[in-house]
Coordinates of C-alpha atoms in Angstrom, one line a residue:
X1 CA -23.1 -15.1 -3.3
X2 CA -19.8 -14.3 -2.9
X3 CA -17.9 -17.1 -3.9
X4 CA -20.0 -17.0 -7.0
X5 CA -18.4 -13.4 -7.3
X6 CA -15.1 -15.0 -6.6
X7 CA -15.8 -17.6 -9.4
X8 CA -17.0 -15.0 -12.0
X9 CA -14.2 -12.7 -11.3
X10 CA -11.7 -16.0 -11.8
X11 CA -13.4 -16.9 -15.1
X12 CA -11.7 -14.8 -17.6
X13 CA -10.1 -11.1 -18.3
X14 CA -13.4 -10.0 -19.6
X15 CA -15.0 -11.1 -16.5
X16 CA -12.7 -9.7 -14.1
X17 CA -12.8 -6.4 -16.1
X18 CA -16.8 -6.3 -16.3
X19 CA -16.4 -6.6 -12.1
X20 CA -14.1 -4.2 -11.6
X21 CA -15.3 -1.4 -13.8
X22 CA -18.9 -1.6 -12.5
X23 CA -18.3 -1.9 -8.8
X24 CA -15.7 0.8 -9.1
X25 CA -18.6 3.1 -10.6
X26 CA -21.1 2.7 -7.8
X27 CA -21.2 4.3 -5.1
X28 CA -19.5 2.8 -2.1
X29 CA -18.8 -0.3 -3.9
X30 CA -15.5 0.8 -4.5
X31 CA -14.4 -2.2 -2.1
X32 CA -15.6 -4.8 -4.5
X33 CA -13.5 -4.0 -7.4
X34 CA -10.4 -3.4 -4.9
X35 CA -10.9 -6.8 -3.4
X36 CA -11.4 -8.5 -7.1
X37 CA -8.0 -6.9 -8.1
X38 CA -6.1 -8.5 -4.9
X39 CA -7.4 -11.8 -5.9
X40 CA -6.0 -11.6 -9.0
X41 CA -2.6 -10.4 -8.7
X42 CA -2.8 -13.8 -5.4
X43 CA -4.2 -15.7 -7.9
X44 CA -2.8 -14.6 -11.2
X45 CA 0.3 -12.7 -10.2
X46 CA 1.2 -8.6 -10.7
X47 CA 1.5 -8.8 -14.5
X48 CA -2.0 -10.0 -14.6
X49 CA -3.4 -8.1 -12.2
X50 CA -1.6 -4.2 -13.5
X51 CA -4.5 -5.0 -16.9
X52 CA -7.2 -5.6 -14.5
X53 CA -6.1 -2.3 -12.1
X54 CA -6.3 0.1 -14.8
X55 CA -9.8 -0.6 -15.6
X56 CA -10.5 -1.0 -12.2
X57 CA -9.0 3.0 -12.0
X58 CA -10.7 4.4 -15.0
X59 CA -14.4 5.1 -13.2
X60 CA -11.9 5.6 -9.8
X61 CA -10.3 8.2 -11.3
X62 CA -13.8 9.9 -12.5
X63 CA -14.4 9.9 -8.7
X64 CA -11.5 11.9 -8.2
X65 CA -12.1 14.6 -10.2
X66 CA -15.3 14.9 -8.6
X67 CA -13.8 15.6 -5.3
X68 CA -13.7 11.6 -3.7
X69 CA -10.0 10.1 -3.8
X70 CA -11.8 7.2 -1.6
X71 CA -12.6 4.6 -4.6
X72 CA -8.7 5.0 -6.0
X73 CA -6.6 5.1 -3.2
X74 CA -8.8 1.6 -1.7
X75 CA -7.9 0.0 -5.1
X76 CA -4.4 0.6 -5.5
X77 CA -3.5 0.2 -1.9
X78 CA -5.1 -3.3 -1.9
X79 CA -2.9 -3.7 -4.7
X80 CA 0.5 -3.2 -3.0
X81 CA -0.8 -5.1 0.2
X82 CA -2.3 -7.9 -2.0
X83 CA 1.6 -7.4 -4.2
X84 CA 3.4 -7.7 -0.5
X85 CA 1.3 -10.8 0.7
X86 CA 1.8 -12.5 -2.7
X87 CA 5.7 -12.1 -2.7
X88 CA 6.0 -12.8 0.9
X89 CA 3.6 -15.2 2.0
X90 CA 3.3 -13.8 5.0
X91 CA 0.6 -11.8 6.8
X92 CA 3.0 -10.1 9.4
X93 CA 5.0 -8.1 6.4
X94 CA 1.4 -6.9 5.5
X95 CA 0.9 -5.5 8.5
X96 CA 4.2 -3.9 8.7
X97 CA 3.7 -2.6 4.9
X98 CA 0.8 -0.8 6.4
X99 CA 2.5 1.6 8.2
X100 CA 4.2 3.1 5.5
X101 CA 1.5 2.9 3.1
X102 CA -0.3 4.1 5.8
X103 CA 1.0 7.6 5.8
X104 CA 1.2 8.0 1.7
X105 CA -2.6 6.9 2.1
X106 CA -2.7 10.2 4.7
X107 CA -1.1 12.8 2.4
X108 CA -3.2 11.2 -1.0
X109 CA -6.5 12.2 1.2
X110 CA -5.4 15.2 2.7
X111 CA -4.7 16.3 -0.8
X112 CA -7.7 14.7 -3.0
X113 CA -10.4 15.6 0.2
X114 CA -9.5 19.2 -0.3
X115 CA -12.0 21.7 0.7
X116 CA -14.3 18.5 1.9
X117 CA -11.7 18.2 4.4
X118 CA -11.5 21.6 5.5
X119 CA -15.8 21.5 6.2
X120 CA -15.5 18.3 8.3
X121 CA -12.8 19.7 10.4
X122 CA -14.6 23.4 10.6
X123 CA -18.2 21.5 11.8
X124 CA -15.6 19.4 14.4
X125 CA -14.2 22.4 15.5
X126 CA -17.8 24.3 16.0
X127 CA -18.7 21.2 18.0
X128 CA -15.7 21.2 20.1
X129 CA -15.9 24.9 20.9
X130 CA -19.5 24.3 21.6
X131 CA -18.8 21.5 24.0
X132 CA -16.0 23.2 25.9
X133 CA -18.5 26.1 26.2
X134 CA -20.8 24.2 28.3
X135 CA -18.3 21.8 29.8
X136 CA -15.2 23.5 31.0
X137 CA -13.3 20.7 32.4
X138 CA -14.4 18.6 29.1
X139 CA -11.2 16.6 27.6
X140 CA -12.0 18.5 24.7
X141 CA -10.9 21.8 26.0
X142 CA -8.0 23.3 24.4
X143 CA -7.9 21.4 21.4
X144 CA -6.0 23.9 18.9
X145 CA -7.2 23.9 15.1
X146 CA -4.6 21.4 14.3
X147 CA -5.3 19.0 16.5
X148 CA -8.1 18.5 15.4
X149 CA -7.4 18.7 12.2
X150 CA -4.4 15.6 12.4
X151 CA -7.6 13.7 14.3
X152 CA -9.9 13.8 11.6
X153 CA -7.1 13.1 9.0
X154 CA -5.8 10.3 11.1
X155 CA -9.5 8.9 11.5
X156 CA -10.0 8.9 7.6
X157 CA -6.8 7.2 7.0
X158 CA -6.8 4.7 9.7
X159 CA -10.5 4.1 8.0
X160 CA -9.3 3.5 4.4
X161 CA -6.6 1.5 5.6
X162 CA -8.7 -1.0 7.1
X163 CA -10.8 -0.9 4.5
X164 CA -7.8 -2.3 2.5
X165 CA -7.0 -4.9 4.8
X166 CA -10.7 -6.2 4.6
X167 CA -10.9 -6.1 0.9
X168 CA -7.2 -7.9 1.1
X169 CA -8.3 -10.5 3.5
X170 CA -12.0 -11.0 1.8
X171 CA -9.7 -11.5 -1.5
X172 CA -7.5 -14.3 0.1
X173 CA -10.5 -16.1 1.8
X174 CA -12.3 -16.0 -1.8
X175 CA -8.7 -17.7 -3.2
X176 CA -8.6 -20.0 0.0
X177 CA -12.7 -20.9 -0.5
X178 CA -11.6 -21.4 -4.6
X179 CA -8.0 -23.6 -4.3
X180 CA -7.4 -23.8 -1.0
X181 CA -10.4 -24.3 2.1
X182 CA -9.7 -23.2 5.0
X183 CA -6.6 -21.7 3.9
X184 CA -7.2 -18.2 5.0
X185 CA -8.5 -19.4 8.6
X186 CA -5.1 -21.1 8.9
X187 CA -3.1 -18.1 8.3
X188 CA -4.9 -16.0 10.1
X189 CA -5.6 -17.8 13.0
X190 CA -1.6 -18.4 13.2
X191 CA -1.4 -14.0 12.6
X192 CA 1.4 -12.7 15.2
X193 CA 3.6 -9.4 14.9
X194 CA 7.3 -9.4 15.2
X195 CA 8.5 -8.5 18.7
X196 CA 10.3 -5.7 17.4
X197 CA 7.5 -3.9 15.1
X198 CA 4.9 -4.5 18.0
X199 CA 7.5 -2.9 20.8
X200 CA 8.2 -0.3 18.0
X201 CA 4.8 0.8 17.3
X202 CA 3.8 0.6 21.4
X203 CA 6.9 3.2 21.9
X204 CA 5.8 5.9 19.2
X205 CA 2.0 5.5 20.9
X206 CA 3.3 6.3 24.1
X207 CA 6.2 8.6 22.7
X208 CA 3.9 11.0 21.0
X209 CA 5.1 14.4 19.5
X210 CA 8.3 13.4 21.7
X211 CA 9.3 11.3 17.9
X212 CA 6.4 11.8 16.6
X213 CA 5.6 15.3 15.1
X214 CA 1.9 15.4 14.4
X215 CA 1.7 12.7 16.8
X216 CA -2.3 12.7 17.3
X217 CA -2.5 12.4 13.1
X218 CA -0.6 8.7 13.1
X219 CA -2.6 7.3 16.5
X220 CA -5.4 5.3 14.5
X221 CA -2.7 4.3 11.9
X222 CA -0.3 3.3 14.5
X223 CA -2.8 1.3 16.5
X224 CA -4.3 -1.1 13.5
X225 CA -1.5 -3.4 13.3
X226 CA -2.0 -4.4 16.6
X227 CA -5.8 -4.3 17.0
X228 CA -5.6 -6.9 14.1
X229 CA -2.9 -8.8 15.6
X230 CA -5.1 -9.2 18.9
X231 CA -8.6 -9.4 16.8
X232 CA -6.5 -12.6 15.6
X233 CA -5.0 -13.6 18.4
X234 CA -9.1 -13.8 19.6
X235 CA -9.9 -15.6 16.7
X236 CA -6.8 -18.4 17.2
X237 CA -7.9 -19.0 20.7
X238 CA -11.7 -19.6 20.1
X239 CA -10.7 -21.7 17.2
X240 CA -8.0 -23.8 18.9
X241 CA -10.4 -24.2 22.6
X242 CA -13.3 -24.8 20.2
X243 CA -15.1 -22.5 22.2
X244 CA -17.7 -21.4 19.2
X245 CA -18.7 -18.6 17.4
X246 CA -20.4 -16.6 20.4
X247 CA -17.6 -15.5 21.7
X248 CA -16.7 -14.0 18.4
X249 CA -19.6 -12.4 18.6
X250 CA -19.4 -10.6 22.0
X251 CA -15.8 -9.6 21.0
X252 CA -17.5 -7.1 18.2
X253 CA -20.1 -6.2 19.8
X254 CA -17.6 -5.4 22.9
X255 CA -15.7 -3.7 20.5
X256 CA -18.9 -1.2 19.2
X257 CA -20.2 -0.6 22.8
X258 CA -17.0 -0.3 24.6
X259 CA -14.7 0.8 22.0
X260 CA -11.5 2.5 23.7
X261 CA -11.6 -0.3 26.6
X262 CA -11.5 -3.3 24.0
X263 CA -9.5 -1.9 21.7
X264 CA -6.6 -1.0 24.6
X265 CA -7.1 -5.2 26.1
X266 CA -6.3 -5.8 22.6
X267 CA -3.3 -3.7 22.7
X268 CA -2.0 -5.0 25.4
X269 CA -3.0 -8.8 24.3
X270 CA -1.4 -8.6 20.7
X271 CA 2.4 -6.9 22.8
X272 CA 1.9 -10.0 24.9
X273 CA 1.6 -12.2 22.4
X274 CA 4.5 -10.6 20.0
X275 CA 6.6 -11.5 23.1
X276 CA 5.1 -15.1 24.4
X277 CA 3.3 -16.4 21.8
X278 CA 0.0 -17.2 24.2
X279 CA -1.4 -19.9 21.7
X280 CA 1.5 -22.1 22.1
X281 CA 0.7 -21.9 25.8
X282 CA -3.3 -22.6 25.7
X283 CA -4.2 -26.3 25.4
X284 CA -6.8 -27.1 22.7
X285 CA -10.4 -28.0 23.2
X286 CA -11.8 -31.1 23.5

């Protein structure tokens, strides 16, 4: 179904306009339309893709004037990643791109969420007071207002932002699956952070308000380059021991059931391999 999607989209202007103007319009298929305008400006180029974004914004923006910034800041930040991976060729200046985009992403929601924001952070706060209430020594205790404010904002960014990187990467595995099979595999599987950027983004983890102000806000945000960097470094070495698709499998379901613990081996996995390269180092499978 999808690569039909991917072969529709392809087709023509009025095709690609007809896709992203109706998935843009429904709810929560916002994702759609973003990841049909990243294949175009891979496929097609910017110039190409800039007639097939401002369609793509027109029932966006409606949904920001009703109070939900989601749909349009998706499809333009898939945009500038897909613009970035396009003129680089490279999936490590994507990831590095995401920082920075990262944080305009932040302030855009902080801004278009509104009074929407302000609710989910005063129900958070109710249920932190609540919990500290009947749990003294909870972790939760002492949490000021703002703290939990720059969580929940830092959740909803680090949210959209992935969000972009899958509608990015579902967009180069529907070019790869059109011109190119196995393309996208390739590139990911191969997915490795500079040294630098990895040892960079470690440092302002462990740094925290020390040169980060608003530290807690930019956690999630921080963390995602490397949680993709080790979620690929997974992928390489299942690929390369031809060790089959179960073990993909138990690596998401490790990562739902026992989130914080994965997420940190992964961490520490994608640092090790900015700095050794560990697939260079494991033999391939039989």
């Amino acid at each position: 179904m999808m690569r039909t999607l991917a072969e529709v989209i392809m087709k023509g202007r009025n095709q690609a306009i007809m896709v992203v103007v109706i998935a843009a319009m429904l709810p929560l298929l916002y994702w759609v339309s973003a990841a049909a305008v990243s294949l175009i400006t891979l496929r097609r180029g910017v110039s190409d893709a800039l007639k097939i974004l401002i369609w793509a914004l027109l029932p966006a923006i409606a949904w920001v004037l009703s109070g939900d910034p989601s749909a349009a800041v998706v499809i333009v930040s898939s945009f500038v990643l897909a613009t970035v991976l396009r003129t680089t060729s490279s999936w490590q200046q994507v990831l590095i791109a995401v920082v920075p985009m990262g944080i305009v992403v932040s302030f855009l929601l902080e801004l278009g969420l509104g009074s929407l924001l302000d609710q989910i952070v005063e129900v958070a706060r109710q249920l932190v007071t609540q919990r500290s209430a009947a749990n003294p020594a909870s972790a939760l205790n002492g949490f000021s207002d703002e703290n939990i404010r720059n969580l929940i904002l830092g959740a909803i960014t680090a949210f959209h932002v992935a969000v972009v990187l899958g509608c990015l990467m579902l967009a180069r595995s529907w070019q790869a699956g059109l011109y190119n099979p196995g393309g996208f595999q390739q590139e990911f599987h191969s997915l490795r952070l500079p040294l630098v950027f990895a040892v960079s983004l470690v440092i302002l983890l462990l740094a925290g308000n020390a040169l980060l102000p608003n530290s807690s806000r930019w956690y999630a945000l921080l963390l995602l380059p490397l949680l993709v960097a080790g979620i690929a470094l997974v992928h390489g070495v299942v690929a390369k021991r031809s060790l089959g698709k179960t073990w993909l499998v138990a690596l998401y379901l490790s990562i739902v059931f026992m989130g914080p613990y994965v997420v940190t081996l992964l961490v520490i996995l994608a640092l090790i391999d900015a700095l050794l390269d560990l697939r260079s180092r494991i033999p391939a499978g039989n």
